[in-house]
């Protein structure tokens, strides 16, 4: 009984901080634009002027890719993200594929950094490449796009410089270069895809910054949902594959805790389908998981702001999810 009380008391400051952040974000207007009026070009320019690089894509992504790939992997550039028109830089977009590609083998696609601010989506993909790629390259074809949004990675941002969310732009004639180039890469490299794991995070800044920014940009009310403490998956409502999702949850629970539903049985507003799993209509929503016809598709959601999770633990959760997805494919 005393132990239970101690745990609850220790956790109360974290709960109060989350609630205070939510209430403040909901009541304070976003500093750009007029509430209820969608942004135009001046507001988007004002938002862009506030963004600053906070880390280096070259040092933290490009250099490790060039230095630490296993012999079975081939690094290639699939595009150039060019934001010179906005006074910004140019970013080489890099992917890794099996050097000995065999058309008769199943294909696994791993994507990370669609949202650049979701750090373990990128660093988890790099860790998986270094530690696990070589073990599987002899039995399956692998294609990994570890950082789809390098400007977002550098500025710790959900959007691209045009104030677009790349993870809503995976669709024909996409206005987001990050999404269009990634789709073109996968289509060019893969005649088929059997598994697609898209690595993401859900962070407290979704409520403190990115949710309010989206509401301001769209001239809409803030769609607030409590941030779940723990790991969860987003399956495709048209390709749910509950056994596949369950296998990943069971693997990740050995690394970090699984998110619990809120009092309404939901996670970020979506009904829980099984422990730690919600569904979204990926194709209709323009999500990264919709760009292939893979039977087994999921989006990981790590919670890096948990008081019980470290960056290393978050990266390892991403690695465990990809590992479990490949193991499930071999069993199926």
XYZ file of C-alpha atoms in Angstrom:
332
model
C 0.000 0.000 0.000
C 2.839 2.397 0.909
C 4.639 1.575 -2.363
C 1.514 2.367 -4.387
C 1.135 5.711 -2.631
C 4.769 6.591 -3.301
C 4.405 5.840 -7.023
C 1.246 7.932 -7.291
C 2.768 10.859 -5.400
C 5.930 10.747 -7.531
C 3.858 10.791 -10.705
C 1.560 13.660 -9.681
C 3.992 16.463 -10.685
C 4.261 14.970 -14.177
C 0.460 14.787 -14.502
C 0.049 18.343 -13.226
C 2.689 19.657 -15.631
C 0.935 17.953 -18.576
C -2.453 19.339 -17.547
C -1.053 22.840 -17.024
C 0.590 22.788 -20.450
C -2.658 21.644 -22.068
C -4.743 24.338 -20.348
C -2.248 27.071 -21.233
C -2.035 25.990 -24.872
C -5.815 25.816 -25.192
C -6.407 29.279 -23.710
C -3.537 31.268 -25.235
C -3.822 32.360 -28.891
C -1.022 31.240 -31.172
C 1.336 34.204 -31.724
C 0.831 34.242 -35.502
C -2.374 35.035 -37.348
C -5.909 35.920 -36.347
C -7.956 33.250 -34.551
C -10.540 31.756 -36.883
C -8.792 33.003 -40.057
C -6.592 30.617 -42.084
C -3.056 31.758 -42.741
C -2.027 33.371 -45.970
C 1.462 33.965 -47.316
C 2.381 36.676 -44.750
C 1.522 34.452 -41.792
C 3.431 31.503 -43.241
C 6.433 33.755 -43.825
C 6.206 34.981 -40.227
C 6.104 31.392 -38.982
C 9.116 30.438 -41.112
C 11.086 33.416 -39.801
C 10.766 31.982 -36.274
C 12.411 28.658 -37.176
C 16.097 28.112 -36.427
C 18.452 25.144 -36.965
C 19.088 23.376 -33.663
C 21.069 20.356 -34.831
C 22.909 19.131 -37.904
C 21.527 16.739 -40.497
C 25.016 16.315 -41.964
C 26.618 15.445 -38.619
C 23.831 13.355 -37.099
C 22.411 11.567 -40.156
C 24.590 11.812 -43.261
C 27.930 11.159 -41.552
C 26.753 8.032 -39.673
C 25.168 6.670 -42.846
C 28.461 7.027 -44.690
C 30.604 5.673 -41.853
C 28.716 2.793 -40.265
C 26.793 0.838 -42.898
C 27.193 -2.951 -43.008
C 28.777 -4.532 -46.084
C 25.399 -5.877 -47.271
C 23.981 -2.338 -47.560
C 24.146 0.136 -50.416
C 23.753 3.866 -49.775
C 22.281 6.037 -52.521
C 20.795 9.493 -53.004
C 17.188 9.466 -54.154
C 16.621 13.195 -54.424
C 17.632 16.694 -53.447
C 15.410 18.746 -51.183
C 15.967 22.300 -52.418
C 14.623 25.218 -50.388
C 16.882 27.884 -51.896
C 13.746 29.783 -53.018
C 13.062 30.431 -49.324
C 16.631 31.384 -48.518
C 17.296 27.984 -46.993
C 19.611 25.131 -47.883
C 19.697 22.052 -50.062
C 19.543 18.615 -48.513
C 20.618 15.354 -50.170
C 17.978 12.710 -49.480
C 19.594 9.371 -48.696
C 18.293 5.815 -48.632
C 19.808 2.397 -47.985
C 18.933 -0.781 -49.858
C 20.090 -4.363 -49.960
C 23.195 -4.580 -52.108
C 22.217 -8.042 -53.368
C 18.585 -7.305 -54.291
C 16.678 -10.419 -55.340
C 13.303 -10.024 -57.050
C 12.107 -13.344 -55.599
C 12.469 -12.226 -51.990
C 9.955 -10.347 -49.826
C 10.464 -6.604 -49.456
C 10.557 -4.652 -46.196
C 10.448 -0.828 -46.223
C 11.373 1.218 -43.156
C 10.797 4.978 -43.106
C 11.883 7.474 -40.450
C 11.918 11.203 -39.943
C 8.746 11.988 -41.890
C 8.276 14.331 -38.963
C 11.780 15.645 -38.429
C 11.273 16.551 -34.781
C 10.530 12.939 -33.824
C 14.123 12.072 -32.994
C 13.967 8.334 -32.375
C 12.245 7.867 -35.725
C 15.538 8.924 -37.309
C 18.047 7.681 -34.763
C 16.172 4.410 -34.279
C 16.328 3.792 -38.029
C 20.084 4.491 -38.019
C 20.585 2.149 -35.065
C 18.582 -0.594 -36.779
C 20.656 -0.166 -39.939
C 23.891 -0.563 -38.035
C 22.844 -3.416 -35.766
C 20.263 -5.434 -37.683
C 20.427 -4.805 -41.432
C 23.179 -7.346 -42.110
C 21.310 -10.152 -40.322
C 18.353 -9.961 -42.691
C 19.875 -8.889 -46.007
C 20.388 -12.488 -47.118
C 16.726 -13.479 -46.860
C 14.715 -10.333 -47.669
C 15.086 -7.130 -49.667
C 15.439 -4.066 -47.449
C 14.846 -0.405 -48.262
C 15.318 2.209 -45.531
C 14.645 5.954 -45.805
C 15.934 7.102 -42.397
C 15.258 10.852 -42.570
C 12.596 11.944 -45.047
C 12.414 15.518 -43.661
C 15.960 16.789 -43.032
C 14.970 20.464 -42.637
C 12.417 19.341 -40.063
C 15.127 17.317 -38.335
C 17.461 20.314 -38.110
C 14.803 22.749 -36.875
C 13.003 20.130 -34.709
C 9.811 20.660 -36.657
C 6.709 18.763 -37.647
C 6.175 20.779 -40.821
C 8.312 21.562 -43.832
C 9.276 25.213 -44.620
C 6.011 25.681 -46.550
C 4.064 24.994 -43.319
C 2.922 21.626 -44.683
C 2.839 18.421 -42.667
C 4.591 15.825 -44.885
C 2.679 13.055 -43.135
C -0.561 14.331 -44.621
C 0.829 14.736 -48.142
C 1.513 11.180 -49.327
C -0.865 11.426 -52.256
C -0.789 12.027 -56.014
C 0.635 15.420 -57.055
C 1.838 15.958 -53.507
C 2.693 19.594 -52.725
C 5.340 18.453 -50.206
C 8.653 17.571 -51.855
C 9.575 15.350 -48.895
C 6.549 13.137 -49.527
C 6.708 13.201 -53.333
C 10.384 12.241 -53.458
C 9.961 9.459 -50.904
C 7.033 8.000 -52.850
C 9.024 8.149 -56.081
C 11.968 6.392 -54.427
C 9.882 3.526 -53.091
C 8.050 3.119 -56.397
C 11.328 3.035 -58.333
C 13.070 0.571 -56.024
C 10.281 -1.833 -55.108
C 8.089 -3.806 -57.462
C 6.270 -5.044 -54.372
C 6.306 -4.296 -50.649
C 5.344 -6.861 -48.022
C 6.053 -4.912 -44.811
C 6.199 -1.168 -44.186
C 7.110 0.191 -40.756
C 7.001 3.989 -40.388
C 8.853 5.244 -37.289
C 7.309 8.131 -35.325
C 6.960 9.709 -31.886
C 4.116 11.417 -30.027
C 5.552 14.274 -27.954
C 4.298 16.816 -25.446
C 5.042 19.517 -28.031
C 2.190 18.106 -30.117
C -0.064 19.906 -27.632
C 2.150 22.825 -26.615
C 3.317 23.903 -30.102
C 2.365 21.857 -33.146
C -1.334 21.395 -32.416
C -1.878 25.118 -31.708
C 0.152 26.012 -34.818
C -2.010 23.754 -36.972
C -5.214 25.213 -35.547
C -3.936 28.746 -36.208
C -2.790 27.894 -39.732
C -6.157 26.371 -40.602
C -8.296 28.955 -38.786
C -9.790 26.114 -36.753
C -10.425 25.247 -33.133
C -7.659 23.377 -31.319
C -8.288 19.625 -31.512
C -6.737 18.707 -28.173
C -6.121 15.150 -26.968
C -4.145 13.989 -23.966
C -0.665 12.748 -24.856
C -0.461 9.049 -23.914
C 2.417 7.973 -21.716
C 3.901 5.000 -23.539
C 4.377 3.289 -26.871
C 1.517 2.598 -29.272
C 0.929 1.670 -32.903
C -1.278 3.125 -35.618
C -2.544 0.436 -37.951
C -4.392 0.976 -41.218
C -8.156 0.607 -40.896
C -8.224 -1.065 -44.339
C -5.309 -3.421 -43.542
C -5.579 -3.971 -39.795
C -3.715 -7.314 -39.456
C -4.233 -7.547 -35.679
C -1.801 -10.439 -35.235
C 0.986 -8.406 -36.807
C 0.273 -5.391 -34.609
C 0.129 -7.577 -31.500
C 3.513 -9.125 -32.272
C 5.129 -5.683 -32.377
C 3.459 -4.577 -29.139
C 4.643 -7.747 -27.383
C 8.202 -7.145 -28.580
C 8.303 -3.479 -27.585
C 6.861 -4.072 -24.117
C 10.192 -5.728 -23.241
C 11.859 -2.368 -23.904
C 9.339 0.237 -22.733
C 5.792 0.469 -21.425
C 2.708 0.363 -23.647
C 0.311 3.327 -23.651
C -2.973 2.984 -21.810
C -6.252 4.333 -23.224
C -7.821 7.420 -21.698
C -11.068 7.360 -19.746
C -12.998 7.149 -23.022
C -11.064 4.085 -24.232
C -9.136 6.164 -26.770
C -5.590 7.141 -27.638
C -5.186 10.603 -29.258
C -8.917 10.538 -29.945
C -9.008 7.175 -31.750
C -10.677 4.049 -30.395
C -8.273 1.411 -29.081
C -8.584 -1.769 -31.175
C -6.411 -3.899 -28.911
C -3.738 -3.123 -26.335
C -1.613 -0.266 -27.639
C -3.137 -0.215 -31.135
C -5.383 2.318 -32.838
C -6.401 2.562 -36.493
C -6.457 5.390 -39.003
C -7.516 5.509 -42.638
C -3.993 5.975 -43.927
C -4.868 6.433 -47.588
C -7.621 8.980 -46.994
C -5.405 10.874 -44.550
C -2.352 11.016 -46.838
C -0.160 9.229 -44.299
C 3.224 7.731 -45.130
C 1.872 4.243 -44.480
C -0.447 4.584 -47.477
C 2.295 4.821 -50.105
C 2.637 1.054 -50.536
C 0.198 -1.811 -50.843
C 2.021 -3.775 -48.138
C -0.166 -6.260 -46.339
C 1.653 -5.567 -43.067
C 1.862 -1.842 -42.350
C 2.099 0.123 -39.126
C 3.216 3.420 -37.653
C 5.178 3.308 -34.412
C 4.602 6.013 -31.800
C 7.261 6.339 -29.113
C 6.756 8.729 -26.166
C 10.119 10.396 -25.487
C 8.803 12.748 -22.778
C 7.903 9.984 -20.353
C 9.650 10.327 -16.973
C 10.636 6.659 -17.292
C 12.024 6.696 -20.859
C 15.536 7.614 -22.014
C 16.622 8.504 -25.588
C 18.429 5.161 -25.782
C 15.255 3.361 -24.711
C 13.231 5.218 -27.345
C 15.682 4.230 -30.084
C 15.663 0.637 -28.892
C 11.849 0.566 -28.995
C 11.996 1.512 -32.688
C 14.604 -1.192 -33.337
C 12.491 -3.774 -31.506
C 9.427 -2.899 -33.577
C 11.242 -3.328 -36.907
C 12.857 -6.547 -35.702
C 9.483 -7.946 -34.660
C 7.906 -6.962 -37.998
C 10.545 -8.938 -39.912
C 10.258 -11.913 -37.580
C 6.485 -11.925 -38.082
C 6.955 -11.859 -41.864
C 9.203 -14.921 -41.654
C 6.593 -16.763 -39.560
C 3.609 -15.851 -41.716
